[in-house]
Amino acid sequence: MKPAMLSIDSLKSAVLRLPDDVLSATRAAALANLDEHGLPTVQHEDWKYTDLRPAIDISNRWLADGAARPTGGDLSEAIVSVTGSIDADWLVIANGAIDMSHFNSSPGIEIERFSESAAPFVMDRPLADLNAALLQDGLRVQVHAATEKPLGLLIIDDANSGAAVTQVNVEIMVAPGCDVEIVEYQTSSGRDDHYANSVVTLDIGEAAHTGYVRIQERRIGHVQTGRLSVSVGKDARFAMASYDLGGGLVRNDVDIDLGAKGADLVCNGLYLASDGQHIDNHIRIDHRVGPASSSQEFRGILNGRCRCVWNGKAIVHKGADGTDAKQANHNLLLSDNAEIDAKPELEIYADDVKCSHGTTVGQLDEAALFYLRSRGLGRHEAIQALTRAFAADLVGRAPVSAAKTAIAALVDARLAELTLERTS
Amino acid sequence: MLEINNLTARIGDTEILRGLSLSVKAGEVHAIMGPNGSGKSTLAQVIAGHQDYVVTGGTATFNGKNLLDLEPEERAREGVFLGFQYPVEIPGVNNAYLLKAAVNARRQHQGLGEIDAFEFLKLAREKMAMLGMDTKFLNRGVNEGFSGGEKKRNEILQMAMLEPKLAILDETDSGLDIDALKAVAEGVNSLRKPDRAIVLVTHYQRLLDYISPDFVHVLSEGRIIRSGDRTLALELEEKGYDWLREAANG
Ligand SMILES: Nc1ncnc2c1ncn2[C@@H]1O[C@H](COP(=O)(O)OP(=O)(O)O)[C@@H](O)[C@H]1O
Ligand SMILES: [Mg+2]
């Protein structure tokens, strides 16, 4: 098959149609980068398992159609159902438009829009360039003091007026010594194709603690690429857990930079996939100095015809002595058609380093299944209990306590649906 | 209650049950004895519906229903209970969850509503006290990290909660110290009722000192080669199995 190319000409004209504002220069620079490098194809090592053609195809159709900001249906009910399920102060970005009506301002938090202040920093990455080239606004959040409730970031889309694309960009800065919890929640609906491309940049100050939960429950069939770039300060702690429950083609890039001594990082994730889903988690952790510790644990439950990718990379740079890096990835495959590509990677250039990794791929424990059924549990109920048990630990360790109940309910509901195919 | 006629079953290519017949009526306690490898556990697993055992001939009915047509969970809901020789450890699945789900599956089948949380706890505590089990076991994973004796008590706890019509206990006595054995025997005896049948699979006479069976059967090479009353167990204790095997083969 011929690699689909992003139609740069229509992208250019779409960018040129945007009004001249503080973001114009950033858009132009990003566009030039894209023009030169294009989007990655499966020839790139980092994109070997994930083919962006569906994202490119949706983008091209949307661009050809005039590249309008999607209108979609009325999202107020869907928004409230999310904001009501997790007690947080919510920043909402609905169909690409910022909606501050669910946010209760708190003295510790300062928020400004890119359009009214300055452009965000743009990383040298093709999808970040695509994001910046089309950027019309975004949020810069500064957390100066601990907040009572978690900070919520709801990215919600509805595609009902033709193929649609949204770009979201948020910068969060956590001041030194500050404790904050953040929930990023991405969801979507609608009968038409949708592609969401998000960039979240998180800067955690010295001795600050940040808990970050990322929930992704987009409509199966919708496309998401998301980048989370984190820099963790001296003696700071960052604990994150992601829950990928929906989406068609999903690619998450998490880059975490441990550039100062004493940083402590936990990066966990759960992905649940069935027919038609492709969920790729690419994690990159840069240990630049030591001592510092990082720990990754990803778990997946796959059924039907689907594919998941986990690439956990830890780079221990020269001089980062005293690094402790752990990686684990465990998968439960319920179907012969499910595929997992698990790739732990450790690149070590320092001397005094403790590293470990482990990957497992297993099937459902048939002895346990029979035992449960012999007690009267139906096949489906027994499979649900076993898969829930497999996921339970990561749900229980969600680093935002206000989100735990909602996560457990979402995971349960998704498992109930995902395991159904095996019960006949 | 349970009628098994000329049952043959294999696992893989190996024929293990080779024409086994057994009739168990309500109110009766049967003991099935026999040397290791004679097919006792196979019989128990076939009755419970384990998918790895393929029934190749014969019949098995439970209260007139063809047992072999039923899924394992349907058998359980009809009132068949198997106490496993090797209870399975299921980390992450809560013991209380399993007990409650099992009780409710049975109740739903009987047209009853779900047990309420208070009633459930009361019942579980009561049964656990009888079995000398700490209630902390309720919040552990099913059999997760349990000692051999704890696992067996947990099987009896499940049986006591489920109040089956037919309980098959596969070597529930093996590996138990005398206190555990007594607790298990007490649990079983408390369930002896005119409308319930119990099949004890064992290869020791020991359990039968505490639970007196109405019938004793000797299983050898997939067949019942001798049936008798409880004195047969005493005879086996004295003489072993070989005299019977010789008699059966000769
Ligand atoms: N999963 C299995 N695969 C192959 N052979 C088996 C399996 N389970 C049991 N067997 C064989 O079947 C025979 C009967 O075993 P079993 O029913 O466990 O005997 P018992 O419970 O009387 O000791 C033995 O010879 C045993 O080796
Ligand atoms: Mg046995």
XYZ file of C-alpha atoms and ligand atoms in Angstrom:
702
model
C 0.000 0.000 0.000
C 1.227 3.456 -0.771
C 1.941 5.532 2.297
C -0.715 8.182 2.679
C 0.720 11.664 2.768
C -0.620 14.566 4.658
C -1.808 17.069 2.117
C 0.587 19.899 2.927
C -0.952 22.265 0.401
C -4.389 22.114 1.926
C -2.817 22.334 5.371
C -0.992 25.484 4.278
C -4.109 27.126 2.993
C -5.997 26.156 6.146
C -3.247 27.711 8.271
C -3.192 30.843 6.096
C -6.931 31.275 6.551
C -6.504 31.571 10.307
C -6.506 35.137 11.627
C -3.176 36.762 12.313
C -2.499 36.646 16.054
C 0.158 35.865 18.680
C 0.264 32.274 17.472
C 0.916 33.072 13.799
C 4.699 32.801 13.961
C 4.541 29.506 15.835
C 2.086 28.105 13.292
C 4.294 29.165 10.412
C 7.402 27.606 11.968
C 5.595 24.359 12.694
C 4.201 24.277 9.175
C 7.682 24.705 7.726
C 8.932 21.816 9.878
C 6.094 19.621 8.747
C 6.669 20.559 5.154
C 10.250 19.466 5.497
C 9.834 16.260 7.523
C 6.266 15.104 7.063
C 4.569 12.742 9.461
C 6.293 9.520 10.451
C 5.587 6.296 8.610
C 6.070 2.697 9.732
C 9.603 2.957 8.337
C 10.516 4.954 11.452
C 11.655 2.725 14.295
C 9.364 4.480 16.774
C 6.379 4.011 14.476
C 7.051 0.470 13.376
C 3.855 -0.936 14.838
C 1.591 2.054 14.460
C 0.488 3.290 11.094
C -0.762 6.859 11.127
C -2.655 6.529 7.846
C -6.101 6.681 9.502
C -5.101 9.983 11.161
C -3.712 11.315 7.892
C -6.770 10.209 5.966
C -9.167 11.928 8.373
C -6.990 15.045 8.335
C -6.941 15.191 4.545
C -10.703 14.831 4.284
C -11.213 17.480 6.941
C -8.756 19.815 5.205
C -10.383 19.241 1.813
C -13.702 20.040 3.394
C -12.589 23.461 4.584
C -10.953 22.587 7.894
C -13.698 24.162 9.934
C -13.692 23.829 13.692
C -16.092 20.933 14.227
C -19.465 21.937 15.527
C -20.747 18.530 16.567
C -23.817 18.019 18.712
C -24.685 19.432 22.067
C -22.065 18.161 24.456
C -23.406 19.630 27.688
C -24.891 16.381 28.917
C -21.778 14.382 28.082
C -19.631 16.991 29.819
C -21.698 16.880 32.973
C -21.606 13.114 33.036
C -17.815 13.263 33.203
C -17.476 16.263 35.502
C -20.105 14.736 37.773
C -18.242 11.450 38.042
C -14.971 12.907 39.334
C -14.909 15.742 41.817
C -12.423 18.149 40.248
C -12.135 21.683 38.953
C -12.636 21.060 35.256
C -11.092 22.821 32.329
C -13.110 21.676 29.355
C -12.062 21.707 25.734
C -15.076 20.724 23.697
C -14.611 20.252 19.963
C -11.385 22.191 20.297
C -12.997 25.193 22.024
C -12.098 26.167 25.570
C -15.021 26.152 27.971
C -14.268 27.609 31.410
C -17.779 27.247 32.792
C -16.963 24.092 34.764
C -13.941 25.593 36.436
C -14.107 27.022 39.927
C -11.186 29.307 40.202
C -8.955 28.658 43.100
C -6.396 31.079 44.563
C -3.576 28.612 43.935
C -4.209 28.406 40.213
C -3.589 30.943 37.509
C -4.797 30.349 33.992
C -4.153 32.158 30.779
C -4.969 31.471 27.159
C -2.229 31.261 24.572
C -4.287 33.546 22.325
C -4.187 36.260 24.987
C -0.607 35.798 26.079
C 2.031 33.847 24.239
C 2.473 30.742 22.144
C 3.433 27.486 23.800
C 6.826 25.948 23.489
C 6.779 23.539 20.563
C 8.690 20.319 20.749
C 10.618 19.107 17.792
C 8.261 16.238 16.991
C 6.105 15.829 13.885
C 2.795 15.452 15.742
C 3.655 18.387 17.975
C 4.274 20.367 14.776
C 0.927 19.304 13.362
C -0.627 20.402 16.636
C 1.146 23.766 16.571
C 0.492 24.406 12.884
C -3.255 24.322 13.471
C -3.268 25.798 16.940
C -5.804 28.556 17.550
C -5.664 28.625 21.316
C -4.627 26.676 24.368
C -4.241 26.901 28.096
C -1.341 27.745 30.330
C -1.983 26.673 33.899
C 0.235 27.717 36.760
C -0.239 25.937 40.046
C 1.201 28.047 42.854
C -0.337 26.355 45.862
C -1.922 23.061 46.714
C -5.534 22.938 45.588
C -8.447 21.389 47.395
C -9.682 19.454 44.400
C -7.805 17.865 41.541
C -7.394 19.847 38.370
C -9.470 18.273 35.617
C -8.764 18.534 31.929
C -11.617 17.226 29.832
C -10.994 16.923 26.105
C -14.274 15.989 24.525
C -15.247 15.766 20.872
C -18.316 14.969 18.876
C -18.113 14.308 15.144
C -21.428 14.579 13.360
C -20.734 17.004 10.538
C -18.175 15.124 8.504
C -14.648 14.044 9.322
C -13.175 16.306 11.959
C -9.844 17.080 13.540
C -9.081 18.839 16.801
C -5.796 20.033 18.247
C -5.449 20.615 21.959
C -2.468 22.101 23.705
C -2.112 22.653 27.435
C 0.863 23.697 29.512
C 0.899 23.072 33.225
C 3.507 24.356 35.614
C 3.634 23.136 39.166
C 5.493 25.486 41.494
C 8.243 24.168 43.769
C 7.007 22.362 46.843
C 3.465 22.213 45.551
C 1.203 19.154 45.634
C -1.323 18.771 42.880
C -3.451 16.074 41.327
C -4.479 16.203 37.698
C -7.002 14.208 35.698
C -6.848 14.243 31.929
C -9.983 12.749 30.447
C -10.413 12.266 26.713
C -13.681 11.086 25.258
C -15.606 11.357 22.015
C -18.832 10.500 20.281
C -20.524 10.889 16.933
C -21.016 8.861 13.794
C -18.311 10.560 11.725
C -14.583 10.030 11.773
C -12.595 12.028 14.259
C -8.935 12.619 14.914
C -7.758 14.293 18.108
C -4.162 15.330 18.554
C -3.190 16.626 21.956
C -0.055 17.963 23.540
C 0.228 18.397 27.282
C 3.407 19.794 28.751
C 3.944 19.448 32.456
C 6.713 21.087 34.380
C 7.069 19.919 37.969
C 9.097 22.185 40.215
C 11.562 21.236 42.900
C 10.154 18.985 45.648
C 6.672 19.222 44.156
C 4.390 16.191 44.014
C 2.118 15.566 41.090
C -0.375 12.754 40.639
C -1.618 12.423 37.083
C -4.389 10.225 35.802
C -5.101 9.932 32.114
C -8.381 8.350 31.081
C -9.082 7.718 27.423
C -12.472 6.398 26.468
C -12.972 7.699 22.967
C -15.486 6.099 20.670
C -14.092 2.899 19.230
C -13.064 3.915 15.738
C -11.952 7.433 16.603
C -8.291 8.303 16.366
C -6.192 9.844 19.095
C -2.572 10.767 19.253
C -1.534 12.291 22.528
C 1.737 13.541 23.820
C 2.537 14.159 27.442
C 5.929 15.721 28.079
C 6.995 15.995 31.652
C 10.023 17.418 33.317
C 10.503 16.463 36.936
C 12.479 18.752 39.223
C 14.889 18.040 42.037
C 13.432 15.772 44.736
C 10.081 16.025 42.997
C 7.675 13.158 42.623
C 5.547 12.351 39.635
C 3.101 9.449 39.728
C 0.958 8.793 36.726
C -1.435 6.120 35.598
C -3.223 5.908 32.291
C -6.370 4.009 31.458
C -6.987 3.420 27.771
C -10.448 1.978 27.437
C -11.657 3.134 24.034
C -10.532 4.624 20.779
C -9.746 3.023 17.436
C -6.195 3.976 16.616
C -4.585 5.368 19.743
C -0.998 6.411 20.167
C 0.224 7.865 23.439
C 3.698 9.257 23.734
C 4.846 9.971 27.250
C 8.263 11.560 27.574
C 9.552 12.110 31.060
C 12.715 13.974 31.730
C 14.418 13.352 35.045
C 16.942 16.133 34.942
C 17.623 16.653 38.639
C 18.678 14.590 41.617
C 16.178 12.812 43.801
C 13.349 12.637 41.287
C 10.915 9.829 41.855
C 8.732 8.642 39.025
C 5.971 6.088 38.686
C 4.434 5.644 35.266
C 1.738 2.987 35.061
C -0.936 2.165 32.570
C -3.798 -0.143 31.760
C -5.109 -0.751 28.269
C -8.226 -2.708 27.406
C -8.772 -3.472 23.758
C -11.083 -5.467 21.558
C -12.152 -5.623 17.911
C -10.942 -2.732 15.813
C -8.684 -1.177 18.417
C -5.021 -0.396 18.207
C -3.542 1.099 21.364
C 0.105 2.065 21.445
C 1.839 3.374 24.562
C 5.306 4.697 23.949
C 7.071 5.731 27.124
C 10.452 7.343 27.208
C 12.199 8.167 30.441
C 15.453 10.087 30.435
C 17.526 9.651 33.562
C 19.982 12.493 33.202
C 21.336 12.587 36.744
C 21.248 10.319 39.753
C 20.172 9.276 42.176
C 16.642 9.032 40.818
C 14.158 6.233 40.419
C 11.588 5.338 37.821
C 9.129 2.530 37.704
C 6.806 1.538 34.890
C 4.067 -1.020 35.047
C 1.720 -1.500 32.127
C -0.994 -4.096 31.882
C -3.233 -5.020 29.020
C -6.308 -7.138 28.477
C -6.989 -7.880 24.826
C -9.848 -9.689 23.162
C -11.038 -10.061 19.598
C -9.046 -8.743 16.683
C -6.921 -5.961 18.099
C -3.370 -4.929 18.616
C -1.591 -3.216 21.450
C 1.902 -1.903 21.689
C 3.937 -1.087 24.743
C 7.372 0.370 24.324
C 8.944 1.326 27.602
C 12.241 2.975 27.116
C 14.536 4.157 29.868
C 17.724 5.929 28.954
C 20.263 6.227 31.714
C 22.601 8.961 30.554
C 26.268 9.139 31.289
C 26.812 10.190 34.868
C 23.327 9.320 36.068
C 24.759 7.095 38.790
C 22.386 5.828 41.417
C 19.592 5.325 38.920
C 16.970 2.749 39.725
C 14.766 1.941 36.723
C 12.108 -0.748 36.621
C 9.847 -1.778 33.780
C 7.097 -4.348 33.738
C 4.467 -5.220 31.193
C 1.860 -7.928 31.647
C -0.762 -8.951 29.153
C -3.788 -11.156 29.155
C -4.811 -12.293 25.699
C -8.336 -13.664 25.495
C -8.311 -14.308 21.781
C -5.983 -15.780 19.203
C -6.537 -12.714 17.058
C -5.252 -10.301 19.651
C -1.692 -9.167 19.251
C 0.690 -7.498 21.648
C 4.021 -6.009 20.789
C 5.861 -5.498 24.042
C 9.217 -3.908 23.948
C 11.141 -3.030 27.080
C 14.229 -0.990 26.338
C 17.053 -0.001 28.592
C 19.910 2.091 27.328
C 22.517 2.447 30.005
C 25.504 4.766 29.805
C 26.151 5.142 33.529
C 27.940 2.784 35.901
C 26.127 2.504 39.182
C 22.667 1.589 37.978
C 19.909 -0.783 39.081
C 17.618 -1.778 36.254
C 15.092 -4.525 35.755
C 12.421 -5.416 33.286
C 9.891 -8.168 32.828
C 7.259 -8.874 30.232
C 4.586 -11.545 30.309
C 1.883 -12.584 27.890
C -0.626 -15.090 29.171
C -4.069 -16.497 28.674
C -6.928 -16.763 31.078
C -6.293 -19.310 33.820
C -8.619 -22.139 32.788
C -8.326 -23.871 36.167
C -9.472 -20.706 37.913
C -12.268 -20.276 35.397
C -13.531 -23.803 36.025
C -13.273 -23.345 39.769
C -15.440 -20.220 39.662
C -17.971 -21.848 37.342
C -18.136 -24.906 39.575
C -19.391 -22.509 42.251
C -22.243 -21.358 40.040
C -20.767 -18.246 38.438
C -21.677 -17.984 34.779
C -18.860 -18.111 32.279
C -19.094 -14.405 31.546
C -19.233 -13.441 35.202
C -16.243 -15.667 35.958
C -14.211 -14.159 33.105
C -15.141 -10.699 34.292
C -13.992 -11.543 37.806
C -10.646 -12.860 36.531
C -9.988 -9.937 34.212
C -11.031 -7.450 36.883
C -8.555 -9.106 39.223
C -5.833 -8.674 36.617
C -6.588 -4.952 36.355
C -7.467 -4.311 39.995
C -4.041 -3.418 41.233
C -3.527 -0.648 38.700
C -7.008 0.702 39.356
C -6.366 0.694 43.090
C -3.100 2.564 42.657
C -4.565 5.429 40.637
C -2.571 8.421 41.877
C -5.641 10.680 42.035
C -7.848 9.357 44.795
C -10.923 11.335 43.755
C -10.851 9.494 40.427
C -10.618 5.926 41.746
C -14.315 5.162 41.949
C -14.937 6.493 38.467
C -11.976 4.572 37.053
C -13.135 1.329 38.690
C -16.608 1.793 37.233
C -15.264 2.587 33.756
C -12.906 -0.390 33.828
C -15.669 -2.713 35.046
C -18.045 -1.542 32.351
C -15.427 -1.881 29.642
C -14.447 -5.353 30.843
C -18.069 -6.460 30.940
C -18.367 -5.493 27.281
C -14.938 -6.649 26.167
C -15.255 -10.122 27.676
C -18.669 -10.747 26.177
C -17.284 -12.181 22.964
C -15.817 -15.132 24.778
C -18.905 -16.191 26.613
C -20.756 -17.941 23.811
C -30.474 -38.414 43.270
C -27.290 -39.263 41.347
C -27.443 -42.165 38.931
C -24.304 -43.076 37.038
C -24.445 -45.909 34.602
C -21.569 -47.544 32.825
C -19.732 -44.230 32.498
C -16.557 -44.078 30.458
C -14.352 -41.002 30.218
C -10.934 -40.109 28.979
C -8.451 -37.308 29.253
C -6.376 -36.886 26.144
C -6.000 -40.371 24.760
C -6.135 -42.131 28.100
C -9.315 -43.899 29.098
C -9.639 -43.316 32.834
C -13.204 -44.230 33.759
C -14.041 -47.578 32.249
C -17.643 -48.434 32.890
C -18.422 -46.917 36.249
C -21.837 -47.265 37.863
C -22.967 -45.609 41.056
C -26.323 -44.816 42.598
C -26.595 -42.249 45.363
C -29.910 -41.477 47.037
C -30.964 -38.498 49.130
C -29.892 -38.750 52.746
C -27.034 -41.139 52.044
C -23.338 -40.741 52.699
C -21.075 -42.685 50.360
C -17.350 -43.141 50.616
C -15.308 -43.822 47.507
C -11.942 -45.295 48.262
C -9.203 -46.623 46.093
C -5.518 -46.386 45.377
C -3.852 -43.345 43.872
C -4.525 -42.991 40.196
C -7.613 -45.187 40.234
C -9.814 -42.393 38.869
C -11.464 -40.943 41.973
C -10.712 -37.323 41.124
C -11.604 -37.955 37.517
C -15.033 -39.128 38.591
C -15.465 -36.063 40.790
C -14.365 -33.682 37.995
C -16.577 -35.390 35.433
C -19.583 -34.938 37.715
C -18.695 -31.265 38.149
C -18.284 -30.824 34.389
C -14.586 -30.199 33.846
C -14.016 -29.593 30.127
C -10.750 -31.553 29.938
C -12.481 -34.852 30.617
C -14.359 -36.285 27.672
C -17.232 -38.592 28.442
C -17.178 -41.323 25.828
C -20.066 -43.474 26.999
C -22.651 -44.191 29.676
C -25.028 -41.852 31.462
C -25.148 -39.634 34.511
C -28.347 -38.082 35.785
C -29.002 -35.802 38.717
C -32.552 -35.795 39.996
C -33.632 -37.084 36.613
C -31.746 -34.409 34.596
C -28.987 -35.402 32.234
C -25.989 -34.052 34.090
C -23.723 -34.382 31.067
C -25.761 -31.820 29.136
C -25.271 -29.123 31.725
C -22.548 -26.488 31.944
C -20.487 -26.575 35.165
C -22.318 -23.513 36.524
C -25.707 -25.074 35.762
C -24.731 -28.170 37.707
C -23.678 -25.994 40.631
C -26.943 -24.069 40.536
C -28.865 -27.344 40.479
C -27.144 -28.168 43.755
C -24.024 -30.140 42.859
C -20.946 -29.140 44.836
C -17.408 -30.370 44.348
C -14.869 -29.871 47.085
C -11.615 -29.852 45.106
C -8.689 -32.061 45.985
C -6.517 -29.140 44.908
C -8.440 -25.904 45.420
C -7.350 -23.259 42.922
C -5.672 -20.059 44.061
C -7.216 -17.010 42.422
C -5.280 -13.895 43.399
C -7.284 -10.713 43.150
C -10.685 -12.360 43.288
C -11.990 -11.717 46.746
C -13.152 -14.699 48.790
C -16.235 -12.852 50.020
C -17.068 -11.844 46.453
C -16.941 -15.463 45.327
C -19.053 -16.693 48.237
C -21.658 -14.029 47.642
C -21.716 -14.483 43.872
C -22.024 -18.242 44.326
C -24.845 -17.950 46.860
C -26.663 -15.467 44.647
C -26.276 -17.592 41.524
C -27.900 -20.464 43.391
C -30.633 -18.257 44.833
C -31.427 -16.717 41.487
C -31.790 -20.199 40.025
C -34.229 -21.007 42.807
C -36.232 -17.878 42.066
C -35.076 -16.119 45.215
C -33.771 -12.575 45.471
C -30.177 -11.667 46.232
C -29.004 -12.212 49.768
C -28.657 -8.929 51.633
C -25.220 -7.869 52.750
C -26.010 -8.115 56.448
C -27.557 -11.563 56.172
C -24.606 -12.733 54.090
C -22.036 -11.587 56.624
C -23.956 -13.100 59.499
C -24.165 -16.437 57.733
C -20.517 -16.392 56.702
C -19.361 -15.529 60.227
C -21.468 -18.303 61.681
C -20.086 -20.929 59.297
C -16.545 -19.701 59.737
C -16.841 -19.947 63.506
C -17.991 -23.548 63.158
C -14.964 -24.285 60.976
C -12.551 -22.423 63.192
C -11.747 -19.934 60.417
C -10.776 -16.349 61.062
C -13.125 -13.914 59.283
C -10.089 -12.164 57.803
C -10.117 -14.948 55.206
C -13.197 -13.290 53.721
C -11.115 -10.409 52.461
C -8.290 -12.430 51.021
C -7.977 -13.549 47.433
C -9.640 -16.928 46.861
C -7.251 -19.495 48.410
C -4.431 -17.021 47.813
C -1.508 -18.027 50.001
C -3.739 -20.314 52.082
C -2.078 -23.296 53.733
C -3.282 -26.765 52.724
C -5.573 -26.961 55.740
C -6.944 -23.455 55.186
C -7.797 -24.315 51.611
C -9.733 -27.386 52.675
C -11.626 -25.426 55.316
C -12.412 -22.856 52.679
C -13.926 -25.582 50.493
C -16.126 -26.680 53.381
C -17.067 -23.058 54.032
C -18.241 -22.716 50.445
C -20.193 -25.930 50.759
C -21.785 -24.799 54.003
C -22.812 -21.471 52.438
C -24.185 -23.082 49.304
C -26.105 -25.906 51.024
C -25.864 -28.217 48.009
C -28.084 -31.214 47.401
C -25.119 -33.339 46.459
C -21.658 -32.692 47.853
C -18.649 -34.531 46.497
C -15.611 -33.990 48.658
C -12.418 -35.008 46.943
C -9.797 -35.893 49.552
C -10.901 -33.057 51.756
C -9.209 -34.931 54.588
C -5.746 -35.254 53.098
C -3.025 -33.132 54.597
C -5.128 -32.058 57.570
C -3.975 -32.163 61.147
C -6.340 -33.690 63.651
C -7.992 -30.387 64.650
C -8.619 -29.415 61.070
C -9.913 -32.885 60.333
C -12.373 -32.636 63.203
C -13.504 -29.173 62.101
C -14.029 -30.401 58.562
C -15.886 -33.492 59.781
C -18.100 -31.327 61.958
C -18.835 -29.139 58.978
C -19.794 -32.141 56.906
C -21.858 -33.757 59.648
C -23.775 -30.531 60.187
C -24.862 -30.784 56.573
C -26.150 -34.333 56.788
C -29.845 -34.039 56.002
C -32.485 -36.395 54.663
C -32.672 -34.393 51.429
C -28.937 -34.180 50.872
C -26.343 -36.689 49.744
C -22.628 -36.642 50.400
C -19.910 -38.494 48.544
C -16.568 -38.620 50.316
C -13.575 -39.423 48.186
C -10.694 -40.551 50.322
C -8.000 -43.078 50.524
C -7.751 -43.167 54.252
C -10.055 -44.735 56.759
C -9.241 -41.792 59.051
C -12.016 -39.421 57.951
C -14.529 -42.203 58.302
C -13.828 -42.316 62.048
C -15.611 -38.978 62.204
C -18.111 -39.269 59.395
C -19.803 -42.577 59.259
C -20.738 -43.558 55.704
C -23.751 -45.627 54.702
C -21.893 -47.169 51.766
C -18.283 -47.719 50.883
C -17.103 -48.317 47.299
C -13.725 -49.320 46.061
C -12.588 -47.773 42.800
C -9.802 -49.392 40.853
C -8.694 -48.704 37.303
C -11.787 -46.691 36.543
C -14.375 -49.156 37.855
C -16.078 -49.810 41.135
C -14.855 -53.258 42.014
C -16.523 -53.683 45.383
C -19.289 -51.991 47.366
C -20.263 -52.614 50.940
C -21.191 -50.949 54.191
C -18.759 -49.169 56.513
C -17.135 -52.389 57.603
C -15.593 -52.583 54.129
C -13.531 -49.526 55.007
C -12.208 -51.256 58.098
C -11.379 -54.306 56.075
C -9.476 -52.155 53.554
C -7.570 -50.533 56.368
C -6.464 -53.915 57.511
C -5.742 -55.620 54.208
C -5.066 -52.845 51.679
C -6.457 -52.903 48.149
C -4.508 -55.700 46.551
C -6.730 -58.600 47.619
C -9.687 -56.855 45.981
C -7.811 -56.108 42.781
C -6.726 -59.694 42.534
C -10.266 -60.835 43.113
C -11.526 -58.387 40.473
C -8.940 -59.320 37.875
C -8.844 -63.021 38.645
N -4.634 -33.995 33.257
C -4.297 -35.289 33.117
N -3.635 -35.692 32.009
C -3.301 -37.000 31.849
N -3.574 -37.944 32.724
C -4.233 -37.610 33.834
C -4.632 -36.259 34.090
N -5.275 -36.229 35.265
C -5.254 -37.500 35.725
N -4.648 -38.302 34.870
C -4.433 -39.751 35.048
O -5.674 -40.357 35.258
C -5.571 -41.372 36.215
C -6.569 -41.143 37.312
O -6.236 -39.980 38.029
P -7.123 -39.423 39.197
O -8.535 -39.413 38.783
O -6.541 -38.141 39.630
O -6.886 -40.537 40.323
P -7.129 -40.500 41.890
O -7.885 -39.279 42.216
O -7.892 -41.743 42.158
O -5.798 -40.537 42.521
C -4.134 -41.380 36.697
O -3.448 -42.401 36.039
C -3.623 -40.037 36.287
O -2.255 -40.093 36.016
Mg -7.456 -37.667 43.449
